[in-house]
Amino acid sequence: VEPMSRRNSNVHTGLPNPTSDAIKCSLIKGDYLYFHYGCDGQDDRGWGCGYRTVQTLSSWICHNCSPPKNHSRPVPSLPEIQQALVTMGDKTHSFSGSREWIGTFEGSLVLDHFYDVPCKVVHVRGGGAELEHVAVAELHQHFEKHSSPVMMGGDRDNSSKGVLGVWTGDKGSYLLVLDPHYCGCELDRTELQRRGWVAWKRVSSLDQSSFYNLCLPQTARLLNVF
């Protein structure tokens, strides 16, 4: 299951930097496809954002990781993701075919199940200091070592999002956020960027009363040479 056009690949390319005062910038390497509401014809508005972020991470693994067996396993569909979670005993049979959400923990199970990629799940307590220091440090370290996109979600801010990079400047940090909530006709990357579906977001703009979880695919040992 993949979006119809390669126009949906690497949609952050060409996005301007958030500021001119970079102290440190860490980004993903390699290719991915942007999965979002309805991109494969299934109407998952209101419940499918976590699945779409998992699909984006899966596409990155398919394109950038060895051994070759990872390339023979296509990006799983939403029904396949649900069935996998039932098969491994994380969900009951009623979950299959439902509109129940999934989060970072389920995302980690799915990536391990389909691709043998273990994930580190990091819990970041609410509050600006935790986000600005704990989350940012984890993300810099992750992108430098593993190069893969990250899944992010929380409690009060329960909208799943992909994170493709982190930028630290003199006046705070930014996350490069890929938002799976777009639904509509296919847009090219310039239009997606203009509308903010992929954008640099100030860490301080995140919900300061929400905790956040990060699902960090541990892909260093599987990487092809970029």
Coordinates of C-alpha atoms in Angstrom, one line a residue:
V1 CA 0.0 0.0 0.0
E2 CA 1.7 3.2 -1.2
P3 CA 0.5 6.6 -2.3
M4 CA -0.1 6.9 -6.0
S5 CA 2.8 9.1 -6.9
R6 CA 6.4 9.6 -6.1
R7 CA 5.5 13.3 -5.7
N8 CA 4.7 12.2 -2.1
S9 CA 8.4 11.3 -1.4
N10 CA 10.7 13.4 0.8
V11 CA 8.2 16.2 1.2
H12 CA 10.4 18.2 3.5
T13 CA 13.0 18.7 0.8
G14 CA 13.7 22.4 0.1
L15 CA 11.9 23.6 3.3
P16 CA 13.7 26.8 4.6
N17 CA 15.5 26.6 7.9
P18 CA 13.5 27.9 10.8
T19 CA 16.1 30.5 11.9
S20 CA 19.6 31.6 11.0
D21 CA 21.1 30.9 14.4
A22 CA 21.7 27.2 14.3
I23 CA 23.8 25.7 17.0
K24 CA 23.0 22.2 16.0
C25 CA 20.8 20.6 13.3
S26 CA 20.1 16.9 12.9
L27 CA 17.9 15.5 10.1
I28 CA 16.8 12.1 8.8
K29 CA 18.8 10.7 5.9
G30 CA 17.4 8.6 3.0
D31 CA 14.0 8.4 1.3
Y32 CA 10.5 8.0 2.6
L33 CA 6.9 8.4 1.4
Y34 CA 4.3 10.7 3.1
F35 CA 1.3 8.7 4.3
H36 CA -1.8 10.7 5.4
Y37 CA -5.6 10.4 5.9
G38 CA -7.2 8.7 2.9
C39 CA -4.0 8.4 0.8
D40 CA -4.8 4.8 -0.2
G41 CA -8.5 5.2 -0.6
Q42 CA -9.5 4.2 3.0
D43 CA -11.3 7.0 4.9
D44 CA -9.6 7.0 8.3
R45 CA -10.3 10.6 9.2
G46 CA -10.5 11.1 13.0
W47 CA -8.7 7.8 13.9
G48 CA -6.0 6.8 11.5
C49 CA -3.2 9.3 12.2
G50 CA -1.1 6.8 14.2
Y51 CA -1.4 4.2 11.5
R52 CA -0.3 6.7 8.8
T53 CA 2.8 7.7 10.8
V54 CA 3.7 4.1 11.2
Q55 CA 3.3 3.7 7.4
T56 CA 5.6 6.6 6.8
L57 CA 8.2 5.1 9.1
S58 CA 7.7 1.7 7.3
S59 CA 8.4 3.3 3.9
W60 CA 11.7 4.7 5.2
I61 CA 12.7 1.2 6.4
C62 CA 11.8 -0.3 3.1
H63 CA 13.8 2.3 1.1
N64 CA 16.9 2.5 3.4
C65 CA 17.5 -0.7 5.3
S66 CA 19.1 -4.0 4.6
P67 CA 19.0 -7.0 4.5
P68 CA 17.0 -7.4 1.3
K69 CA 14.1 -9.1 3.1
N70 CA 13.1 -5.7 4.4
H71 CA 12.5 -4.6 0.8
S72 CA 10.2 -7.5 0.0
R73 CA 7.8 -6.6 2.8
P74 CA 5.7 -3.7 1.4
V75 CA 4.3 -1.0 3.7
P76 CA 1.5 -2.6 5.6
S77 CA -2.1 -1.5 5.1
L78 CA -4.3 -0.3 8.0
P79 CA -6.1 -3.7 8.2
E80 CA -2.7 -5.5 8.1
I81 CA -1.5 -3.3 11.0
Q82 CA -4.6 -4.1 13.0
Q83 CA -4.4 -7.8 12.3
A84 CA -0.7 -7.9 13.3
L85 CA -1.5 -6.3 16.7
V86 CA -4.3 -9.0 17.2
T87 CA -2.0 -11.8 16.1
M88 CA 0.8 -10.8 18.5
G89 CA -1.8 -10.6 21.4
D90 CA -1.6 -6.9 22.0
K91 CA -5.2 -6.4 20.9
T92 CA -8.4 -8.5 21.1
H93 CA -10.1 -9.8 17.9
S94 CA -12.6 -6.9 18.1
F95 CA -9.8 -4.5 17.3
S96 CA -9.5 -5.8 13.7
G97 CA -11.8 -3.7 11.5
S98 CA -12.4 -1.1 14.2
R99 CA -11.6 2.6 14.2
E100 CA -9.5 2.5 17.4
W101 CA -6.4 4.6 17.5
I102 CA -2.9 3.4 17.9
G103 CA 0.0 5.2 19.6
T104 CA 3.8 5.0 19.8
F105 CA 3.8 1.8 21.8
E106 CA 1.8 0.0 19.2
G107 CA 3.9 1.6 16.5
S108 CA 7.0 0.0 18.0
L109 CA 5.3 -3.4 18.0
V110 CA 4.3 -3.1 14.4
L111 CA 7.8 -2.1 13.2
D112 CA 9.4 -5.0 15.1
H113 CA 6.8 -7.4 13.8
F114 CA 7.0 -6.5 10.1
Y115 CA 10.7 -5.5 9.8
D116 CA 12.6 -6.9 12.8
V117 CA 13.4 -3.3 13.7
P118 CA 13.4 -2.7 17.5
C119 CA 12.3 0.7 18.8
K120 CA 13.3 2.7 21.8
V121 CA 10.2 4.4 23.4
V122 CA 11.0 7.5 25.4
H123 CA 8.5 9.1 27.7
V124 CA 8.8 12.8 28.1
R125 CA 6.9 14.4 31.0
G126 CA 4.9 17.6 30.3
G127 CA 6.5 21.0 30.7
G128 CA 8.8 23.1 28.6
A129 CA 12.0 22.2 30.3
E130 CA 11.5 18.4 29.7
L131 CA 10.5 19.0 26.1
E132 CA 13.3 21.5 25.4
H133 CA 16.1 19.4 27.0
V134 CA 15.1 15.7 27.3
A135 CA 13.2 15.3 24.0
V136 CA 15.6 17.5 21.9
A137 CA 18.7 15.7 23.2
E138 CA 17.1 12.3 22.5
L139 CA 16.2 13.4 18.9
H140 CA 19.6 14.9 18.1
Q141 CA 21.2 11.6 19.3
H142 CA 18.7 9.5 17.3
F143 CA 19.1 11.3 14.0
E144 CA 22.9 11.3 14.2
K145 CA 23.0 7.6 14.9
H146 CA 20.0 6.0 13.3
S147 CA 18.9 8.5 10.6
S148 CA 15.3 7.3 10.7
P149 CA 12.1 9.3 11.2
V150 CA 10.4 9.3 14.6
M151 CA 6.8 8.8 15.7
M152 CA 5.5 11.2 18.4
G153 CA 2.3 11.3 20.4
G154 CA 1.0 12.3 23.7
D155 CA -2.0 12.4 26.0
R156 CA -3.6 15.9 25.9
D157 CA -1.9 16.4 22.5
N158 CA -2.9 13.0 21.2
S159 CA -2.4 13.8 17.5
S160 CA 0.2 11.5 16.1
K161 CA 3.0 13.2 14.2
G162 CA 6.2 12.2 12.4
V163 CA 9.4 14.0 13.3
L164 CA 12.0 14.3 10.6
G165 CA 14.6 16.6 12.3
V166 CA 15.5 18.8 15.2
W167 CA 17.0 22.3 15.1
T168 CA 18.6 24.0 18.1
G169 CA 19.3 27.7 18.0
D170 CA 20.1 30.5 20.5
K171 CA 16.5 31.1 21.3
G172 CA 15.2 27.5 21.6
S173 CA 14.6 24.4 19.5
Y174 CA 12.4 23.4 16.6
L175 CA 11.1 20.0 15.4
L176 CA 10.6 19.2 11.7
V177 CA 7.0 17.8 11.9
L178 CA 5.3 15.7 9.3
D179 CA 1.5 15.9 9.9
P180 CA -0.5 12.9 8.8
H181 CA -3.9 14.7 9.2
Y182 CA -4.0 16.0 5.6
C183 CA -6.9 14.6 3.6
G184 CA -7.7 15.6 0.0
C185 CA -6.4 15.5 -3.5
E186 CA -2.7 14.9 -3.8
L187 CA -0.4 17.9 -3.3
D188 CA 3.2 18.4 -4.4
R189 CA 5.8 19.1 -1.7
T190 CA 5.8 22.9 -2.3
E191 CA 2.1 23.1 -1.6
L192 CA 2.3 20.7 1.4
Q193 CA 5.0 23.0 2.8
R194 CA 3.0 26.1 2.1
R195 CA 0.0 24.7 3.9
G196 CA 2.1 23.6 6.9
W197 CA 1.6 19.8 6.6
V198 CA 5.4 19.5 6.8
A199 CA 6.9 22.4 8.9
W200 CA 9.4 23.4 11.5
K201 CA 7.5 23.8 14.8
R202 CA 8.9 25.5 17.9
V203 CA 9.2 23.1 20.8
S204 CA 7.7 25.8 23.0
S205 CA 4.5 25.7 20.8
L206 CA 3.8 22.1 21.8
D207 CA 1.2 21.5 24.6
Q208 CA 3.1 22.2 27.7
S209 CA 0.6 20.3 29.9
S210 CA 0.8 17.1 27.8
F211 CA 3.3 14.3 28.2
Y212 CA 4.8 13.0 24.9
N213 CA 6.1 9.6 23.8
L214 CA 8.7 9.2 21.2
C215 CA 9.1 6.0 19.2
L216 CA 12.7 5.8 17.9
P217 CA 13.4 3.0 15.4
Q218 CA 16.8 1.5 16.2
T219 CA 18.0 1.2 12.6
A220 CA 21.8 1.9 12.8
R221 CA 22.8 -1.8 12.3
L222 CA 20.5 -2.1 9.3
L223 CA 21.4 1.1 7.4
N224 CA 22.5 1.0 3.8
V225 CA 25.3 3.4 3.1
F226 CA 24.0 6.9 2.3

